Coordinates of C-alpha atoms in Angstrom, one line a residue:
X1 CA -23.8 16.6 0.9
X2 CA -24.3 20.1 1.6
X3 CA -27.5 21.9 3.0
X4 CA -29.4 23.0 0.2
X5 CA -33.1 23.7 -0.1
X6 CA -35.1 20.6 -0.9
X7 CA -38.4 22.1 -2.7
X8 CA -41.9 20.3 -2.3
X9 CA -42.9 17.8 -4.6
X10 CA -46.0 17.9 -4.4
X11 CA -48.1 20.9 -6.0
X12 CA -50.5 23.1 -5.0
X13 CA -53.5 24.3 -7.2
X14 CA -55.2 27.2 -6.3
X15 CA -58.3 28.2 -7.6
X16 CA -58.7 32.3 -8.2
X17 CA -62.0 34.3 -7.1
X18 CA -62.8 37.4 -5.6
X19 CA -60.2 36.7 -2.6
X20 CA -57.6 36.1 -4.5
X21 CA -57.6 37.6 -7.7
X22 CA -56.0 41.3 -6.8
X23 CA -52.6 41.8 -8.1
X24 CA -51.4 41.9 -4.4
X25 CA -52.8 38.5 -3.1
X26 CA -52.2 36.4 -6.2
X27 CA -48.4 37.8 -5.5
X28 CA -48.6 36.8 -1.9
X29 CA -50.0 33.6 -2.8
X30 CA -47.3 32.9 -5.4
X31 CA -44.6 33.6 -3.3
X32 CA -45.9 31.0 -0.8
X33 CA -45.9 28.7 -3.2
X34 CA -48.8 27.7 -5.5
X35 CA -48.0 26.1 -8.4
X36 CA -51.0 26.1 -10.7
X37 CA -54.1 28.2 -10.4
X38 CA -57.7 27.3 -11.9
X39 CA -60.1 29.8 -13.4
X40 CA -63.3 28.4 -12.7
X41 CA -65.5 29.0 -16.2
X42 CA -68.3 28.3 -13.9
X43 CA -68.1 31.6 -12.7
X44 CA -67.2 34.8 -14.4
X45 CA -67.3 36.0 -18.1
X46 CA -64.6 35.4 -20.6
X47 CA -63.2 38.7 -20.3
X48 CA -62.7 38.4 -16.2
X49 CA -60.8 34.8 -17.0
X50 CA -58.4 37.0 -19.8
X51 CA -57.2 39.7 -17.2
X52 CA -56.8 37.1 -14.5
X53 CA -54.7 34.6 -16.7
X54 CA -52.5 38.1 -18.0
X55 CA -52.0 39.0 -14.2
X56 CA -50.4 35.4 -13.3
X57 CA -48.4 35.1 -16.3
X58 CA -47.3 38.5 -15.3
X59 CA -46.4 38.6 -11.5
X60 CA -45.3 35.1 -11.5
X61 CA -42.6 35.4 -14.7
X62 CA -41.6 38.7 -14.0
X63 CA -40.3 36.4 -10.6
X64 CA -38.8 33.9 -12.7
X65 CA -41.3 31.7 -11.0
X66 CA -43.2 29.4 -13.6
X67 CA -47.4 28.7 -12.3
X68 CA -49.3 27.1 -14.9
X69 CA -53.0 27.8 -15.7
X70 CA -55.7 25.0 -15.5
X71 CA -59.3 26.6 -17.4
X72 CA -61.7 24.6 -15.9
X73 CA -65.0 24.0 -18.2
X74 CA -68.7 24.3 -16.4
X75 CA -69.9 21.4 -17.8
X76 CA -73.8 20.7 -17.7
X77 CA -76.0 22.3 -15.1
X78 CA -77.8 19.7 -13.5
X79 CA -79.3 21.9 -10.9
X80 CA -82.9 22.5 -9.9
X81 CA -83.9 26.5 -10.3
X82 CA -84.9 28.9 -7.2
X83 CA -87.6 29.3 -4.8
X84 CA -90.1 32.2 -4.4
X85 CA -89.0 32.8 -0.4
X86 CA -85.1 31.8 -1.7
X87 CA -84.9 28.5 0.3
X88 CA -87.7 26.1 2.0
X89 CA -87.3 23.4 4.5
X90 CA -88.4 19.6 3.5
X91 CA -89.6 17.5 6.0
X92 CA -89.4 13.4 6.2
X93 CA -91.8 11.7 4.1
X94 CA -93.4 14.8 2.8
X95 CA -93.8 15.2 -0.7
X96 CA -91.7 17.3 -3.4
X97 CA -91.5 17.5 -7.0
X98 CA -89.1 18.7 -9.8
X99 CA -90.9 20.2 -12.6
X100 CA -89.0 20.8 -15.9
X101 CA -92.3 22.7 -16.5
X102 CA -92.3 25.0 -13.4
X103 CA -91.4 28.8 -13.9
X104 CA -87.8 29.0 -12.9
X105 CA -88.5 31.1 -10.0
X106 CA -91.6 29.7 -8.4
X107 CA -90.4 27.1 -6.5
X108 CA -92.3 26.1 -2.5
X109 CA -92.2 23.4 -0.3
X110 CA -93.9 20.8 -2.5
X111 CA -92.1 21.9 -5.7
X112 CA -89.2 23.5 -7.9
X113 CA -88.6 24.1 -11.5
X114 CA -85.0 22.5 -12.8
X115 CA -82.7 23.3 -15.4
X116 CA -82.0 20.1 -16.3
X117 CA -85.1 19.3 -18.8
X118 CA -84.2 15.9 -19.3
X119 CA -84.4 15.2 -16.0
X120 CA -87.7 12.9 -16.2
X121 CA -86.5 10.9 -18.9
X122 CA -83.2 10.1 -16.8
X123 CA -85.0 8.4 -14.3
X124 CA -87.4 6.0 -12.7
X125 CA -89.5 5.1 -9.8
X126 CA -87.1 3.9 -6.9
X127 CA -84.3 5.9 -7.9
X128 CA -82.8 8.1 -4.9
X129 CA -82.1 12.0 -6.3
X130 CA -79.4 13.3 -4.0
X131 CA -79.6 17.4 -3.7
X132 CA -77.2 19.9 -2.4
X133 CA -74.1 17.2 -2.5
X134 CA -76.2 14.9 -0.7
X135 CA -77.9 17.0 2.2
X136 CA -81.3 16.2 1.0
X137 CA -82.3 12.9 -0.2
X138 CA -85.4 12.2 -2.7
X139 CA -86.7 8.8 -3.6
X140 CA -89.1 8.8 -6.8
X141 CA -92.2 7.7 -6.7
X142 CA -94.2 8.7 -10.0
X143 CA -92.9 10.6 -13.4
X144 CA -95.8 12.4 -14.7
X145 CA -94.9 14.2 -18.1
X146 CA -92.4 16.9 -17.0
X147 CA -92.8 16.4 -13.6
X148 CA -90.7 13.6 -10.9
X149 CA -92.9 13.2 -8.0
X150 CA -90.4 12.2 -4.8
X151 CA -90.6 11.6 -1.3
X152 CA -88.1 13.4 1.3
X153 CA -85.9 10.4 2.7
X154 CA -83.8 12.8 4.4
X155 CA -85.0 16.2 4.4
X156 CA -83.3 20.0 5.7
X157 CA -82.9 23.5 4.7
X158 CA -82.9 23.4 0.5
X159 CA -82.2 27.2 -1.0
X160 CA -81.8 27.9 -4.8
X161 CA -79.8 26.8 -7.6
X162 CA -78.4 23.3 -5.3
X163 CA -77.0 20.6 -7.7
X164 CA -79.2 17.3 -8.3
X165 CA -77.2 13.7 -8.4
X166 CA -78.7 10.3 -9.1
X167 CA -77.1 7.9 -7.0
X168 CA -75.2 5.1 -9.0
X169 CA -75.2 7.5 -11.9
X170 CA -77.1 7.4 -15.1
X171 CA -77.9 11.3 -15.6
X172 CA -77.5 11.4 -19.5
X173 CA -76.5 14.6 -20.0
X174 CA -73.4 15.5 -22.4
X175 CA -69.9 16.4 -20.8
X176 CA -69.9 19.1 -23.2
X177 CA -71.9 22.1 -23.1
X178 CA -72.8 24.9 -25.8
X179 CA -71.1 27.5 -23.3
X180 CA -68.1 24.6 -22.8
X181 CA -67.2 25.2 -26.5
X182 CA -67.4 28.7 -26.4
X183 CA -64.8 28.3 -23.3
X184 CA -62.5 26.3 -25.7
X185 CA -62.1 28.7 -27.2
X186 CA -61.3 31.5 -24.5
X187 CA -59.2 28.9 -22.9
X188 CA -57.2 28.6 -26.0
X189 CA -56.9 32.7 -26.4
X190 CA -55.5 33.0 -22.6
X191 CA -53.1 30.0 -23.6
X192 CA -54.0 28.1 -21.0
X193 CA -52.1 24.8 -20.3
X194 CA -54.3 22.5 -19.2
X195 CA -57.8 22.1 -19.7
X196 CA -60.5 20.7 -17.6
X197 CA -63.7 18.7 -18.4
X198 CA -66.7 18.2 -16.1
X199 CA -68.7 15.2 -16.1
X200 CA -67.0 12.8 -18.7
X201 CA -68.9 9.4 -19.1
X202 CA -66.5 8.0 -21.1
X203 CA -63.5 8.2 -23.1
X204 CA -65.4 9.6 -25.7
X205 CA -66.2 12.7 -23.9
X206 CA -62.4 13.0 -23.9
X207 CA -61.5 13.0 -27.2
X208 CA -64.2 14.9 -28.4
X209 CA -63.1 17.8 -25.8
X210 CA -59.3 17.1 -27.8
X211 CA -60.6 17.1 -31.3
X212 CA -62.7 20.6 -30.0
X213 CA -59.7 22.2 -28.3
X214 CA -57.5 21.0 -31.7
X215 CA -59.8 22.8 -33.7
X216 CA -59.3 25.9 -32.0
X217 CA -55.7 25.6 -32.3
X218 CA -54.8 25.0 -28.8
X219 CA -52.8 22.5 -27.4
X220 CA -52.9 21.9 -23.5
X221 CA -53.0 19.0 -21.6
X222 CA -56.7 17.9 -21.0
X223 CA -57.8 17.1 -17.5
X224 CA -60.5 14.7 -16.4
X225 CA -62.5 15.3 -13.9
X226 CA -63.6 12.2 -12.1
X227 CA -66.9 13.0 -10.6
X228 CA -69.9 10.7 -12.2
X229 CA -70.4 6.8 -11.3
X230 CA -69.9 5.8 -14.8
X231 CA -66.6 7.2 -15.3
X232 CA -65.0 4.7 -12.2
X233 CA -66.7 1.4 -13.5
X234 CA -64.2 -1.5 -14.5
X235 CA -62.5 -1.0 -17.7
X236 CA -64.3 2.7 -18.0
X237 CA -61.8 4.1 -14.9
X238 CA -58.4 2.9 -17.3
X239 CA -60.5 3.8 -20.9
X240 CA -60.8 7.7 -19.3
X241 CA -57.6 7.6 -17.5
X242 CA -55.6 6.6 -21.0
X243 CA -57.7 9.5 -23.4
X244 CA -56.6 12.0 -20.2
X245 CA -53.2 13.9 -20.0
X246 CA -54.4 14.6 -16.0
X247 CA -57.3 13.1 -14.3
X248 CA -58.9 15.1 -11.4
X249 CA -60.2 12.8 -8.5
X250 CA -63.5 15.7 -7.8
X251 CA -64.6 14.5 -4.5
X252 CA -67.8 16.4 -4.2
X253 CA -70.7 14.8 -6.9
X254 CA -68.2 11.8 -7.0
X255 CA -68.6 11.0 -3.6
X256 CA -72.4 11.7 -3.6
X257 CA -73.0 9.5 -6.9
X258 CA -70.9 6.3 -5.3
X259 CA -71.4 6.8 -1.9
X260 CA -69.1 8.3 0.8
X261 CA -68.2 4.7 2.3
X262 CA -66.3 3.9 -1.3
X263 CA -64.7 7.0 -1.7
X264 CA -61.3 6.5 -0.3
X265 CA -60.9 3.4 -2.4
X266 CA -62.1 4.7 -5.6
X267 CA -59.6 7.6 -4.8
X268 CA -56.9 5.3 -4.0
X269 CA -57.4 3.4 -7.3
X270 CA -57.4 6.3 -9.1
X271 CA -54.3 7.7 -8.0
X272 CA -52.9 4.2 -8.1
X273 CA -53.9 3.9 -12.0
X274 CA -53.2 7.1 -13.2
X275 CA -49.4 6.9 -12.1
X276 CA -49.6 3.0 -13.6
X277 CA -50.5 4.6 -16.8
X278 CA -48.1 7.4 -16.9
X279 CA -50.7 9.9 -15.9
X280 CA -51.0 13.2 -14.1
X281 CA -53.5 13.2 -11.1
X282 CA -55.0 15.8 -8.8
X283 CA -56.7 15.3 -5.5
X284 CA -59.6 18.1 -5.1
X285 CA -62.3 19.0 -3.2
X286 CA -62.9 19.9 0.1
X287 CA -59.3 19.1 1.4
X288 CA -58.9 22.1 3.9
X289 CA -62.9 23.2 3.4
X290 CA -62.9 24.7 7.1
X291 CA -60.3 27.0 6.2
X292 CA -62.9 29.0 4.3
X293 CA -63.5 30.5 7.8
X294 CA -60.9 29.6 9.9
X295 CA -56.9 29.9 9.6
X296 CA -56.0 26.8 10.6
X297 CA -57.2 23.4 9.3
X298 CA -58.8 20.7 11.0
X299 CA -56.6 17.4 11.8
X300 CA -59.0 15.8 9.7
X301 CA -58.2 17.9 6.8
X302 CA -54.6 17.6 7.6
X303 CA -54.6 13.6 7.7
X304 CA -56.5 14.0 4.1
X305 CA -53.9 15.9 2.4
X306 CA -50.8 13.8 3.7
X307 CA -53.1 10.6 2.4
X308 CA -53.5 11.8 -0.9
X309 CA -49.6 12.7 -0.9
X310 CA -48.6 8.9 0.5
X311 CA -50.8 7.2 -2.3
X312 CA -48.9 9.2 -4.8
X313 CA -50.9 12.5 -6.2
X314 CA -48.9 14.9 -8.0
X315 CA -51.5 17.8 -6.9
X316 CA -53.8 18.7 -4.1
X317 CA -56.4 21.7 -4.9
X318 CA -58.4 24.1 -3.1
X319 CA -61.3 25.5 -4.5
X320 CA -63.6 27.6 -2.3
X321 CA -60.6 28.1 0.0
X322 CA -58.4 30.3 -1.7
X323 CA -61.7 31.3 -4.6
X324 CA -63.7 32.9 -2.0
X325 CA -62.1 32.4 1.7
X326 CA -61.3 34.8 4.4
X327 CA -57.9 33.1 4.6
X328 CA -56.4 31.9 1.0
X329 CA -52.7 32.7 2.2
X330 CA -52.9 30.7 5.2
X331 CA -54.6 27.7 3.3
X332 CA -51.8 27.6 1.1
X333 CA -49.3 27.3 3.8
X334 CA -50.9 25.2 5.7
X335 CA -51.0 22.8 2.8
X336 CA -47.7 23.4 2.0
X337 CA -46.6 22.3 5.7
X338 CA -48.4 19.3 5.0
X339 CA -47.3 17.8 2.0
X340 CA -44.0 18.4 2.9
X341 CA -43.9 16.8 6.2
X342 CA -45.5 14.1 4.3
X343 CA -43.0 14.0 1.9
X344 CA -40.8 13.0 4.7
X345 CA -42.3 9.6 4.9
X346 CA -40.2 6.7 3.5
X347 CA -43.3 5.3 1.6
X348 CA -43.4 8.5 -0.6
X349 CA -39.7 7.2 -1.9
X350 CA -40.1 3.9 -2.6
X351 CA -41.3 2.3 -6.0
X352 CA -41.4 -0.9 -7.8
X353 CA -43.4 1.3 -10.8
X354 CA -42.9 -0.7 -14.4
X355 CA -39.9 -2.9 -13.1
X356 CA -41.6 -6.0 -14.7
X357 CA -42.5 -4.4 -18.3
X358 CA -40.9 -3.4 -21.3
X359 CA -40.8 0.6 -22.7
X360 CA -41.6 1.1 -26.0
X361 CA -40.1 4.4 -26.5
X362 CA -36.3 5.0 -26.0
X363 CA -36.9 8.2 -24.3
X364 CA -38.9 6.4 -21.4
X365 CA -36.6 4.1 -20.7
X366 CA -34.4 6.3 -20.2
X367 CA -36.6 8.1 -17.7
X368 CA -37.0 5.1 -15.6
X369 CA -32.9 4.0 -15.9
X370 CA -31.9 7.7 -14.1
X371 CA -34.8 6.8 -11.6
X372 CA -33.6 3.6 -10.7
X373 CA -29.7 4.6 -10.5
X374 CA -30.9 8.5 -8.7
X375 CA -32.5 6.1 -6.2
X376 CA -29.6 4.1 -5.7
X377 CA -26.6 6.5 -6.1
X378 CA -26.0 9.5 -3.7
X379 CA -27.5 11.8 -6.2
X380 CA -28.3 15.3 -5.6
X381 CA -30.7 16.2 -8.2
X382 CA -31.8 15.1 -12.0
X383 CA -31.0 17.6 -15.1
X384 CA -33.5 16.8 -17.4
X385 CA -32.7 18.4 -20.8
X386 CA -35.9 18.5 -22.0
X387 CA -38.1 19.7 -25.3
X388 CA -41.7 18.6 -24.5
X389 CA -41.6 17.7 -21.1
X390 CA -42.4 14.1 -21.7
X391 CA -39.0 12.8 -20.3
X392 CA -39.9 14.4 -16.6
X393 CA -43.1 13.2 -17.0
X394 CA -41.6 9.3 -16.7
X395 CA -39.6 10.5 -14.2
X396 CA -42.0 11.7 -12.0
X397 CA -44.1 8.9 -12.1
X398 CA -41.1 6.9 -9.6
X399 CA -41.2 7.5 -5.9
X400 CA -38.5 9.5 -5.4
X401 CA -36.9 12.1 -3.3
X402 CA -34.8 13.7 -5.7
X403 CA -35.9 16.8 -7.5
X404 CA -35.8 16.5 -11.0
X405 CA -35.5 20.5 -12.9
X406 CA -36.6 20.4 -16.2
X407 CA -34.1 22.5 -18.2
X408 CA -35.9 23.9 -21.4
X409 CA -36.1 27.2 -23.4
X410 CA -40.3 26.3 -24.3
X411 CA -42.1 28.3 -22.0
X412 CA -44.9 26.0 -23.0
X413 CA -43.3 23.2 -21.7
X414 CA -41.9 25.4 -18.6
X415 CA -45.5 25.8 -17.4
X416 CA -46.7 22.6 -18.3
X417 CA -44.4 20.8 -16.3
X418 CA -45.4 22.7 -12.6
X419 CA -48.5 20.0 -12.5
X420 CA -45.4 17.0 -12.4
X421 CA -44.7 15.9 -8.7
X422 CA -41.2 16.5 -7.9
X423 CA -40.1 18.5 -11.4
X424 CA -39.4 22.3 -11.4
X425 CA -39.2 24.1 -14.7
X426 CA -35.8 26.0 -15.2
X427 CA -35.9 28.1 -18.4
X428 CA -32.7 27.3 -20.4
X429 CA -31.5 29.4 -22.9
X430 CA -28.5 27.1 -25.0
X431 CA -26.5 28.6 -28.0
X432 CA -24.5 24.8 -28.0
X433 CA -24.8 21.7 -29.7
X434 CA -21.4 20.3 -28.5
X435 CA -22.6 17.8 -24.9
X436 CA -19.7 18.9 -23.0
X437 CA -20.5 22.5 -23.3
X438 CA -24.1 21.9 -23.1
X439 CA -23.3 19.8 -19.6
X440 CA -21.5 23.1 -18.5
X441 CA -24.0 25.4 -18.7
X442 CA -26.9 23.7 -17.3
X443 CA -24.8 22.3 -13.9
X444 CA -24.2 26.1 -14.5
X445 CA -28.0 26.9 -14.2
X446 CA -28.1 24.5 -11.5
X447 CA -25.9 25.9 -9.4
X448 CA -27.2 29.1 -10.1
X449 CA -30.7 28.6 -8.4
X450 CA -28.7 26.7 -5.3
X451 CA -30.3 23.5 -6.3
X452 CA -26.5 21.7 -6.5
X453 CA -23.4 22.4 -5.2
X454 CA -20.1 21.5 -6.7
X455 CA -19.5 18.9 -4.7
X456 CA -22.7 17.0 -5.6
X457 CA -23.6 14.3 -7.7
X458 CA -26.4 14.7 -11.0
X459 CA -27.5 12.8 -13.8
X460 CA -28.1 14.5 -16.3
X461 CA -30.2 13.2 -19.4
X462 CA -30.3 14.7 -23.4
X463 CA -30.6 13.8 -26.6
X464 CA -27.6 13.6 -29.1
X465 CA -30.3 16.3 -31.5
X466 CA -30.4 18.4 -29.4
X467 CA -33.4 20.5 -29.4
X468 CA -35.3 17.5 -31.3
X469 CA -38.7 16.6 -29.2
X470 CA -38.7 13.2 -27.8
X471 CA -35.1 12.4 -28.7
X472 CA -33.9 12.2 -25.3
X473 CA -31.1 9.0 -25.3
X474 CA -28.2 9.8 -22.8
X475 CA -28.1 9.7 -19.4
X476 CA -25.0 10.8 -17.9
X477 CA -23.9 10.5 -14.0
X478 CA -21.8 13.4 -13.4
X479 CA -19.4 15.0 -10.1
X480 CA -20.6 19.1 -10.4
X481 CA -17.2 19.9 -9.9
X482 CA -15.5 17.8 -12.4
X483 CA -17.7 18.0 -15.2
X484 CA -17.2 21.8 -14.7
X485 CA -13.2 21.4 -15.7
X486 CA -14.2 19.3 -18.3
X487 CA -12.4 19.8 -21.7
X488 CA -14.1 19.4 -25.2
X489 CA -12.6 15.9 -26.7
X490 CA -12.1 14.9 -23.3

């Protein structure tokens, strides 16, 4: 085979903030290749989240390089408020309230307003409160109307606005927020394709984030973020995962709400069930946290991100690196370096996914069909003729290492499809209903964008409606260079 570029497969979200939001770093950090980037409605007003979405739809198609955007929804502020001074320092075994009743800016030593009223119905003597992902640990000891009476079990440095967990979960506040549905409803203005929920419970939370989103006339994917206890017990973890285009293993509260010691595990199941369920699935959180400052990563942070890629994530994520770091470019390609060397690994191209079950749909089989024969054939790369996106999808839920370009004329479905590992959108403009022609033209395209030479091998897979979502129903294993000379009739 010749020596053609091999792209990454898996992708890179980035999440935009004051470092990277200018029109020349978002194009530097385009061309270095992120894949998705996250407007964080934690931060920011609706009209800052409108220019940034314009500028990436912008710079990135006026490269012909497809990023999606993932609008990610604040969910509830379980916080406590601020302190007079701005921070105070807790000692071991001293005691320190949280007082729903306390002015929100009048917090000490001994005490601190929260913005979470609910707070002291939520809990109950013995229960450890977990501050400031985890620094500070509270056990309660009293609940006096308004007011949780704790003692400092591990105390520190505490400043203003610091998040509050209950370890083993229970905090009953709803996934979705008043503000939450007001960002629907900007996330469905900016078109974005995938939309991100904070804190589901349960399923429910899901489809009532659906049924809002619906309403409003939008249609992305909906991510879930994995972050409280409840949402990884037994039979809860596969409920969320199945009501979820994309879960989002969120590292930060999850690992404070289970424990650090069960993290990897819960994030290896995750990742494990997700892809067993035909799911999308993100890594997040922290994964190259010291290149906030620095501009290279930790080996730590390097050993994280190829894990997440040999268990099988479609995405890894930074957040504060590239939102509000002194080195976004360089945490990008340093992740980048990563996954692909990663990729390298003959784990990351072996699979045994759904060998033993049956597909219901026609168009999923015959996803996993042009797996299994791309993974036993010398075949350069997968042609996926492709409405929704729903046949790449299937695809790129087998270990592979070839690409697989997703050849549709839906921009929709051209951004939507930069989450999948190992797919590439490749807008494809058709005028054709006749298969031979239509063959043609996208080995055509291929060859175009140097992803296939003539010499290589491709299946290529369509439906016989063309243009018909979910009709895919041919696969087709075709020689570049002879399908080329192919007649009409032939």
């Amino acid at each position: 085979m010749g020596d053609i570029f091999v792209p990454r497969r898996t992708k890179i979200v980035a999440t935009l903030g004051p470092a990277s939001e200018s029109p020349e770093m978002l194009e530097k950090l385009i061309d270095v290749g992120v894949d998705v980037v996250r407007l964080n409605f934690s931060h920011g007003k609706a009209e800052d989240h409108r220019n940034r979405a314009q500028l990436v739809r912008e710079i990135s198609e006026g490269r012909g390089h497809y990023v999606g955007i993932l609008a990610d929804l604040q969910g509830p502020k379980i916080r406590i408020a601020s302190f007079k001074e701005g921070q105070v320092e807790l000692q071991e075994g001293a005691s320190f309230s949280l007082d729903a009743d306390l002015p929100l800016e009048e917090g000490d030593e001994t005490q601190v307003g929260i913005v979470y009223p609910d707070l002291p119905r939520d809990v109950q003597p013995r229960d450890k409160l977990l501050l400031d992902d985890g620094r500070i640990v509270l056990t309660v000891e009293k609940i006096t109307g308004n007011r949780v009476e704790c003692r400092v079990d591990v105390g520190g440095i505490l400043s203003n606005n610091k998040g509050i967990n209950k370890q083993g979960g229970g905090l009953s506040a709803e996934a979705l927020t008043d503000k939450d549905k007001r960002d629907i409803k900007t996330a469905v203005e900016i078109e974005a394709d995938y939309l991100a929920v904070s804190f589901p419970r349960s399923a429910a939370d899901i489809h009532l984030a659906r049924q809002l989103l619906r309403e409003a006339g939008g249609d992305a994917g909906i991510v879930a973020k994995i972050e409280r206890a409840e949402a990884v017990q037994p039979g809860v973890m596969e409920e969320v995962i199945e009501a979820s285009d994309v879960i989002m293993v969120a590292r930060g509260d999850l690992g404070v709400e289970i424990g650090d010691a069960r993290l990897p595990q819960v994030q290896k199941d995750l990742i494990s069930k997700a892809r067993d369920l035909d799911r999308v699935v993100i890594t997040a959180t922290q994964m190259m946290e010291s290149m906030i400052d620095s501009p290279l990563p930790t080996r730590a942070e390097v050993l994280d991100v190829a894990n997440a890629v040999f268990d099988g994530t479609d995405a890894v994520m930074l957040s504060a690196e590239t939102a509000a770091g002194n080195f976004p470019v360089e945490a990008v390609q340093a992740m980048d370096r990563v996954c692909l060397e990663a990729e390298k690994h003959p784990q990351v191209r072996r699979s045994s996914h759904r060998m033993d079950r049956q597909f219901e749909r026609v168009d999923e089989a015959i996803a996993m069909a042009t797996m299994y024969v791309a993974n036993h054939l010398p075949v350069r790369a997968i042609a996926a003729m492709t409405e929704s996106g729903s046949t790449p999808q299937w695809m790129s839920r087998i270990r592979s290492g070839i690409p697989i370009y997703a050849l549709t004329r839906q921009l929709k479905t051209c951004r939507k499809v930069t989450l999948y590992r190992g797919v590439y959108p490749i807008y494809f403009e058709f005028n054709t209903t006749e298969h031979v022609e239509l063959n043609k033209a996208g080995l055509r395209k291929l060859l175009d964008c140097r992803a296939v030479t003539e010499e290589d091998q491709v299946v290529i897979t369509k439906g016989d409606l063309t243009g018909v979502s979910g009709g895919t129903n041919a696969l087709k294993i075709v020689k570049v260079k002879d399908a080329l000379t192919l007649e009409v009739g032939s």
